[in-house]
Coordinates of C-alpha atoms in Angstrom, one line a residue:
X25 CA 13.5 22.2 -31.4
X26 CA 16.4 24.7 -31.9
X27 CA 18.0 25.8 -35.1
X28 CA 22.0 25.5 -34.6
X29 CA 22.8 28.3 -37.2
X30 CA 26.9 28.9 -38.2
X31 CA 28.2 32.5 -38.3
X32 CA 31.3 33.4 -38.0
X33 CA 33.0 36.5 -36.1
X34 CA 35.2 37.6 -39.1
X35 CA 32.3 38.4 -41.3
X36 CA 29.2 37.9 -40.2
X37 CA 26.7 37.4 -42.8
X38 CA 23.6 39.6 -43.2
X39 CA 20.9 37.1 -44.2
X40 CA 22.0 34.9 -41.2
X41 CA 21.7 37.8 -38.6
X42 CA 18.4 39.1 -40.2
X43 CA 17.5 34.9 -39.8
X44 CA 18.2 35.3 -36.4
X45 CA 16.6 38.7 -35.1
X46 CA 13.2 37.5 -37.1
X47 CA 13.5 35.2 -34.1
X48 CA 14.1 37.4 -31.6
X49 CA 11.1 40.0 -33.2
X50 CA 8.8 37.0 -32.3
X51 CA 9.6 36.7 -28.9
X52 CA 12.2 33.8 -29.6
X53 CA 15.2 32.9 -27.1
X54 CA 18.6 32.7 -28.6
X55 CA 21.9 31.5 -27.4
X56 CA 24.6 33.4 -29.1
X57 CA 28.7 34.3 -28.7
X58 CA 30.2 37.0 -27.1
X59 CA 34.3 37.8 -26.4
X60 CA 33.7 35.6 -23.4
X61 CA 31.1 33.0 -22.5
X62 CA 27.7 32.2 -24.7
X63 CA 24.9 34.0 -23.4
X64 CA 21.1 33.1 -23.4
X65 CA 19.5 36.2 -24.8
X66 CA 16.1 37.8 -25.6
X67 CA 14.6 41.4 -27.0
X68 CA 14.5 43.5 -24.1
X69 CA 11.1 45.0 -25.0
X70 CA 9.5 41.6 -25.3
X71 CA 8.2 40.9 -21.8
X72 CA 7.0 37.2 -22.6
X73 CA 10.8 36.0 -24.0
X74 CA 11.7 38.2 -20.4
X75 CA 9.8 35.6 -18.4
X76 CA 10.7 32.7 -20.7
X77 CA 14.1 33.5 -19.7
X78 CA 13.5 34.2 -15.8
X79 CA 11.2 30.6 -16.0
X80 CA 14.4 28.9 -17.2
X81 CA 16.9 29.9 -15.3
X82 CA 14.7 29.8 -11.6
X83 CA 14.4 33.7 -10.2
X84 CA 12.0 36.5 -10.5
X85 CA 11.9 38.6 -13.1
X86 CA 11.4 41.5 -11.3
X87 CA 14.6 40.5 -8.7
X88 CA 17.1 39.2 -12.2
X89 CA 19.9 40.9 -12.6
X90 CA 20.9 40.6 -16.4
X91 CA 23.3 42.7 -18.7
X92 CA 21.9 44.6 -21.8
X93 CA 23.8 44.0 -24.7
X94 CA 24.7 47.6 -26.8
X95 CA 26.3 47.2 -29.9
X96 CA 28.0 50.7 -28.8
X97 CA 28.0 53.1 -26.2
X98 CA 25.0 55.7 -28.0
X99 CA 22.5 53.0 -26.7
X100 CA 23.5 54.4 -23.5
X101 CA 21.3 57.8 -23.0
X102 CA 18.4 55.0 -23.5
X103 CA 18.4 53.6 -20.3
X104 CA 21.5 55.4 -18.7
X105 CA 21.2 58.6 -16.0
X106 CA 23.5 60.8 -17.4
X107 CA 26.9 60.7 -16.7
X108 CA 29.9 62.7 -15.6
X109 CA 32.7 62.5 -17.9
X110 CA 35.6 60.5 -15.7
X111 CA 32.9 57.5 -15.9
X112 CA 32.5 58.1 -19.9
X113 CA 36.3 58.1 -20.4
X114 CA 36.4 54.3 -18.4
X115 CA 33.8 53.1 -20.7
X116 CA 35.4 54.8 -24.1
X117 CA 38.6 53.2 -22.7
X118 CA 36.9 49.5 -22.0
X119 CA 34.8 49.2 -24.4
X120 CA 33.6 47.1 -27.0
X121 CA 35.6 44.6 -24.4
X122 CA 35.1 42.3 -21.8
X123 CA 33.8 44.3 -19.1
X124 CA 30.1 44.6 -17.6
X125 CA 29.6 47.9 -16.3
X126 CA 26.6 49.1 -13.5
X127 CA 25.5 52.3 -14.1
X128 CA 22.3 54.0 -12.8
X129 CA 19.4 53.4 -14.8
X130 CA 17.0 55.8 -15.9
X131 CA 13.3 56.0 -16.3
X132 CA 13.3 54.9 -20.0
X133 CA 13.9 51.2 -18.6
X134 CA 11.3 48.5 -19.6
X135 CA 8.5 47.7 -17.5
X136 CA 9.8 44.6 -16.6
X137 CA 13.1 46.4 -15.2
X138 CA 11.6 49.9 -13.8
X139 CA 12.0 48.9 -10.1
X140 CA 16.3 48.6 -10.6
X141 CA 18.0 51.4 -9.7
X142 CA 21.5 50.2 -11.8
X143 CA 21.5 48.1 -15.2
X144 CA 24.3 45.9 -16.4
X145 CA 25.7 47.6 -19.5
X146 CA 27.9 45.2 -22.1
X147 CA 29.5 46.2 -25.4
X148 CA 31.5 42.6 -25.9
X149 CA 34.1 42.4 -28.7
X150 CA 32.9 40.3 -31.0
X151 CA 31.0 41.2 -34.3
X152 CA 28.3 38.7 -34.2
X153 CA 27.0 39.8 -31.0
X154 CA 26.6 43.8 -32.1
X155 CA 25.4 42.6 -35.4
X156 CA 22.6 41.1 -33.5
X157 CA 21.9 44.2 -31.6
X158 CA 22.8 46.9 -34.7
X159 CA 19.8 44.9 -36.7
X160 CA 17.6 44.3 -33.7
X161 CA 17.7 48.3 -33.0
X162 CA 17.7 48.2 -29.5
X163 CA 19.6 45.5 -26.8
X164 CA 19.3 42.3 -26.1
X165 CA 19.3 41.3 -22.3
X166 CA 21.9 38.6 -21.9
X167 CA 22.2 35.8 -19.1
X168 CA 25.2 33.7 -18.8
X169 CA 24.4 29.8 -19.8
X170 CA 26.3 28.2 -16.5
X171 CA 26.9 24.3 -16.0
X172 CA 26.5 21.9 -13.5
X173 CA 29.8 20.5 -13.8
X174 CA 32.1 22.2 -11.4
X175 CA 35.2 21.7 -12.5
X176 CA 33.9 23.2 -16.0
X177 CA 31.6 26.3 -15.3
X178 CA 30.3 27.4 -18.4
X179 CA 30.3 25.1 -21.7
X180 CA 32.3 26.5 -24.7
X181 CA 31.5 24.1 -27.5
X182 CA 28.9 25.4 -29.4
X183 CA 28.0 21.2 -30.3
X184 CA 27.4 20.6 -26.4
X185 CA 25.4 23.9 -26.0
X186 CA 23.0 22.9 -28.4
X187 CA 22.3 19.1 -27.4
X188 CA 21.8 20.5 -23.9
X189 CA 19.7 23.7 -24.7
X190 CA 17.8 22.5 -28.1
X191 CA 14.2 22.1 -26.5
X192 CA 14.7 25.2 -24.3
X193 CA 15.7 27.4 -26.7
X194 CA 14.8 28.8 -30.5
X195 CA 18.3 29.5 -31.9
X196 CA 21.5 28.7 -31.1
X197 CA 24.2 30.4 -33.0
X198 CA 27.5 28.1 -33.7
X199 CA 30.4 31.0 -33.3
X200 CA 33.1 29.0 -32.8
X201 CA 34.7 28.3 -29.7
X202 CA 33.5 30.5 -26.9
X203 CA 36.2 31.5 -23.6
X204 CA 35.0 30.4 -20.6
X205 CA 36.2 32.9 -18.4
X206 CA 33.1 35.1 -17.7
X207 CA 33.4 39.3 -18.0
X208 CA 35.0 41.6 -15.3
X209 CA 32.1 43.2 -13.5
X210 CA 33.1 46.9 -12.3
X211 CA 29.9 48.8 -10.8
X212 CA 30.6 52.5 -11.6
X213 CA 27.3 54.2 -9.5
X214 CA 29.2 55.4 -7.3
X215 CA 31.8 57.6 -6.4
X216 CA 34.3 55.5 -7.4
X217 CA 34.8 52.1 -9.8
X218 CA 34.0 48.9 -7.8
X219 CA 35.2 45.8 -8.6
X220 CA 32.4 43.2 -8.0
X221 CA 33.7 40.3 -10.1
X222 CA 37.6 39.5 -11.7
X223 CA 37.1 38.0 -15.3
X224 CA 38.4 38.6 -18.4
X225 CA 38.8 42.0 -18.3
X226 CA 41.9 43.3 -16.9
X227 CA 41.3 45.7 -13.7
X228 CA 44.2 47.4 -14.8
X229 CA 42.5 50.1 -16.5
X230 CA 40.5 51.3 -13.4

């Protein structure tokens, strides 16, 4: 059964996020807040959490097309082609924000991911989720946690997120209220900034 563990974003304490990357170490799955909707998240070098999480939510790992969660853009040059300096100015401008950004991958990818020619990059704003990542000392890869109610997509009471994920999952981190608009997707692999999904992130900046 889960452990429903309260942090909050203003201050984040250190014991509770060493508590929960201990978890994530072991191979642990942890449901956690972001500046838009919780995510179901794992180490990204742990392959067996990797198909834990591709078990759950129904695909193939090898065809799952999940965001890695930075706590800042210098994780970049880790799994990141280099890139030209228009594209870094959009992500200095974006980011930490609600944006997921495509960007082409490079060979330092895990195993698991070596086959994608583009990764989903995220840097949310909110402190609990780059604590996570700062301690942790490399990403997390982050899913979205939809529901099956369709007038409600995605669940933002951290109360309901546990009674419906506690025997799935190993952690789930009580933020407070999560948004439940998802992030504005915006593949930049190309020439020129695609739009693929409107969320929370304004496309003004593009």
């Amino acid at each position: 059964m889960a452990e429903l563990i309260k942090i909050y974003e203003e201050n984040p304490r250190p014991e509770a996020i060493k508590q929960v990357v201990e978890v994530l170490k072991k191979g642990g799955l942890v449901i956690y807040p972001t500046d838009t909707i919780y995510g179901l998240g794992c180490d990204i070098t742990n392959a067996r959490a990797l198909e834990k999480i591709a078990r759950i939510k129904g695909v193939k790992l090898a065809k799952a097309n999940w965001s890695f969660i930075c706590a800042d853009l210098s994780n970049l040059s880790d799994y990141v082609r280099q890139i030209d300096t228009a594209t870094f100015k959009i992500l200095k401008r974006a980011l930490p924000g609600p944006y997921t950004f495509v960007l082409p991958g490079n060979n330092n990818l895990p195993k698991d991911f070596k086959r994608k020619k583009t990764v989903g990059i995220r840097v949310p704003a909110n402190s609990i989720a780059r604590a996570l990542v700062a301690e942790l000392g490399n990403p997390i890869v982050s899913t979205s946690i939809k529901d099956e109610d369709e007038l409600l997509e995605y669940t933002t009471d951290p109360e309901l997120i546990y009674e419906k994920w506690e025997n799935l999952v190993d952690v789930v981190i009580d933020g407070g209220y999560g948004d439940n608009t998802a992030s504005t997707v915006v593949d930049l692999s190309g020439d020129e900034p695609l739009i693929l999904r409107e969320g929370k992130g304004s496309t003004d900046i593009f």
